C-alpha positions as a Markdown table, in Angstrom:
| # | Residue | x | y | z |
|---|---|---|---|---|
| 1 | Met | -34.4 | 19.9 | 6.5 |
| 2 | Ser | -36.4 | 23.0 | 7.5 |
| 3 | Glu | -35.6 | 25.0 | 4.3 |
| 4 | Leu | -38.5 | 25.5 | 1.8 |
| 5 | Leu | -38.1 | 23.2 | -1.2 |
| 6 | Phe | -39.6 | 23.6 | -4.6 |
| 7 | Asp | -40.4 | 20.9 | -7.3 |
| 8 | Val | -38.1 | 20.9 | -10.3 |
| 9 | Asn | -39.7 | 20.4 | -13.7 |
| 10 | Leu | -38.2 | 17.0 | -14.6 |
| 11 | Gln | -38.7 | 17.5 | -18.3 |
| 12 | Gln | -36.1 | 20.3 | -18.1 |
| 13 | Leu | -33.9 | 18.8 | -15.4 |
| 14 | Pro | -30.2 | 19.9 | -15.8 |
| 15 | Asp | -27.8 | 17.0 | -15.1 |
| 16 | Asp | -25.8 | 19.1 | -12.7 |
| 17 | Phe | -28.8 | 19.3 | -10.3 |
| 18 | Leu | -28.0 | 15.6 | -9.6 |
| 19 | Thr | -24.3 | 16.1 | -8.8 |
| 20 | Gly | -23.0 | 16.2 | -5.2 |
| 21 | Asp | -23.1 | 14.2 | -2.0 |
| 22 | Trp | -26.4 | 12.5 | -1.3 |
| 23 | His | -27.6 | 10.7 | 1.8 |
| 24 | Val | -30.1 | 7.8 | 1.6 |
| 25 | Ala | -33.0 | 9.0 | 3.7 |
| 26 | Asn | -35.5 | 6.2 | 2.9 |
| 27 | Arg | -35.8 | 3.0 | 0.7 |
| 28 | Val | -38.3 | 0.3 | -0.1 |
| 29 | Leu | -36.6 | -2.8 | -1.5 |
| 30 | Asn | -39.5 | -4.7 | -3.1 |
| 31 | Arg | -37.8 | -7.4 | -5.2 |
| 32 | Thr | -34.3 | -6.1 | -4.9 |
| 33 | Asn | -31.6 | -8.4 | -3.5 |
| 34 | Pro | -31.0 | -6.8 | 0.0 |
| 35 | Ala | -27.3 | -7.9 | 0.0 |
| 36 | Thr | -26.2 | -5.7 | -2.9 |
| 37 | Thr | -24.2 | -2.5 | -2.3 |
| 38 | Leu | -26.9 | -0.4 | -4.0 |
| 39 | Ala | -29.7 | -1.9 | -1.7 |
| 40 | Arg | -27.6 | -1.2 | 1.4 |
| 41 | Ala | -26.3 | 2.2 | 0.3 |
| 42 | Glu | -26.1 | 5.0 | 2.8 |
| 43 | Arg | -24.3 | 7.6 | 0.6 |
| 44 | Phe | -24.0 | 8.5 | -3.1 |
| 45 | His | -21.4 | 10.8 | -4.5 |
| 46 | Leu | -22.2 | 12.0 | -8.0 |
| 47 | Glu | -19.7 | 14.1 | -9.9 |
| 48 | Pro | -19.8 | 14.6 | -13.7 |
| 49 | Gly | -19.6 | 11.1 | -15.2 |
| 50 | Arg | -18.5 | 9.4 | -12.0 |
| 51 | Val | -20.4 | 7.8 | -9.1 |
| 52 | Ala | -19.3 | 6.3 | -5.7 |
| 53 | Ile | -21.8 | 4.4 | -3.5 |
| 54 | Gln | -21.0 | 3.7 | 0.1 |
| 55 | Ala | -22.7 | 1.0 | 2.2 |
| 56 | Pro | -21.7 | -0.5 | 5.6 |
| 57 | Gly | -18.5 | -2.4 | 4.8 |
| 58 | Gln | -19.0 | -2.0 | 1.0 |
| 59 | Gln | -18.2 | 0.5 | -1.7 |
| 60 | Asp | -18.9 | 0.5 | -5.4 |
| 61 | Val | -17.7 | 2.9 | -8.1 |
| 62 | Gly | -18.6 | 3.5 | -11.7 |
| 63 | Asn | -20.1 | 6.0 | -14.0 |
| 64 | Trp | -23.5 | 7.5 | -14.5 |
| 65 | Gln | -25.5 | 9.5 | -17.0 |
| 66 | Val | -29.0 | 10.8 | -17.5 |
| 67 | Gln | -31.0 | 9.3 | -20.4 |
| 68 | Arg | -34.5 | 10.5 | -21.4 |
| 69 | Asp | -37.4 | 8.6 | -22.9 |
| 70 | Thr | -38.5 | 9.9 | -26.3 |
| 71 | Leu | -42.2 | 10.1 | -25.6 |
| 72 | Leu | -42.4 | 12.1 | -22.4 |
| 73 | Asn | -38.7 | 13.2 | -22.0 |
| 74 | Arg | -38.7 | 11.6 | -18.5 |
| 75 | Pro | -35.2 | 11.5 | -17.0 |
| 76 | Tyr | -33.6 | 8.1 | -16.1 |
| 77 | Leu | -30.4 | 7.8 | -14.0 |
| 78 | Glu | -28.2 | 5.1 | -15.6 |
| 79 | Leu | -25.7 | 3.6 | -13.2 |
| 80 | Asn | -22.8 | 1.5 | -14.5 |
| 81 | Met | -21.1 | 0.2 | -11.4 |
| 82 | Glu | -18.3 | -2.4 | -11.0 |
| 83 | Gln | -20.8 | -4.7 | -9.2 |
| 84 | Glu | -24.1 | -3.8 | -10.8 |
| 85 | Lys | -25.6 | -2.0 | -13.8 |
| 86 | Thr | -29.1 | -0.5 | -13.3 |
| 87 | Arg | -31.4 | 2.3 | -14.3 |
| 88 | Ala | -33.7 | 4.4 | -12.1 |
| 89 | Leu | -36.5 | 6.8 | -13.1 |
| 90 | Val | -36.2 | 10.2 | -11.5 |
| 91 | Thr | -39.7 | 10.5 | -10.0 |
| 92 | Arg | -39.2 | 13.8 | -8.1 |
| 93 | Leu | -36.6 | 16.4 | -7.4 |
| 94 | Arg | -37.1 | 19.2 | -4.9 |
| 95 | Arg | -34.6 | 21.9 | -4.3 |
| 96 | Ser | -34.1 | 25.0 | -2.2 |
| 97 | Arg | -33.9 | 28.3 | -4.1 |
| 98 | Asp | -30.1 | 28.4 | -3.7 |
| 99 | Gly | -29.6 | 24.7 | -4.4 |
| 100 | Ser | -28.0 | 24.0 | -1.0 |
| 101 | Ser | -30.8 | 21.5 | 0.0 |
| 102 | Ser | -32.4 | 18.9 | -2.2 |
| 103 | Gln | -34.6 | 15.7 | -2.1 |
| 104 | Leu | -34.4 | 13.2 | -4.9 |
| 105 | Ser | -36.8 | 10.3 | -5.4 |
| 106 | Leu | -35.7 | 7.3 | -7.6 |
| 107 | Tyr | -37.6 | 4.3 | -8.8 |
| 108 | Phe | -35.2 | 1.5 | -9.9 |
| 109 | Gln | -35.8 | -1.3 | -12.5 |
| 110 | Ser | -35.9 | -3.9 | -9.7 |
| 111 | Gly | -38.8 | -2.1 | -8.0 |
| 112 | Met | -36.6 | -0.5 | -5.3 |
| 113 | Glu | -37.6 | 3.0 | -4.4 |
| 114 | Met | -35.1 | 5.4 | -2.8 |
| 115 | Gln | -35.2 | 8.9 | -1.5 |
| 116 | Leu | -31.9 | 10.8 | -1.3 |
| 117 | Thr | -31.3 | 14.1 | 0.5 |
| 118 | Arg | -28.7 | 16.7 | 0.4 |
| 119 | Pro | -26.9 | 18.0 | 2.5 |
């Protein structure tokens, strides 16, 4: 990704900045069960209200929404999948000016950290 990316103010993050096809660029599992679809995920497809996760030989679908804490207005990505329900703090989002390239950093309840990229 050679395009210049800019940090997005997470307190004003529009939900539609998260939609699209994401590739898992990096992950740290920590305490996460390494056999789950989420822990093995290679791709995320987020469309309004729906999510599909693809891992080698596995797939999981469900819905998602952004929730915010009341104190700091930090965005959390809530995933309600067929196989798993979890929540991840959006720790960083970087985007190109035209929105064609993005990097998204998530920190899950289990301690797993994941960086997603688009395209």
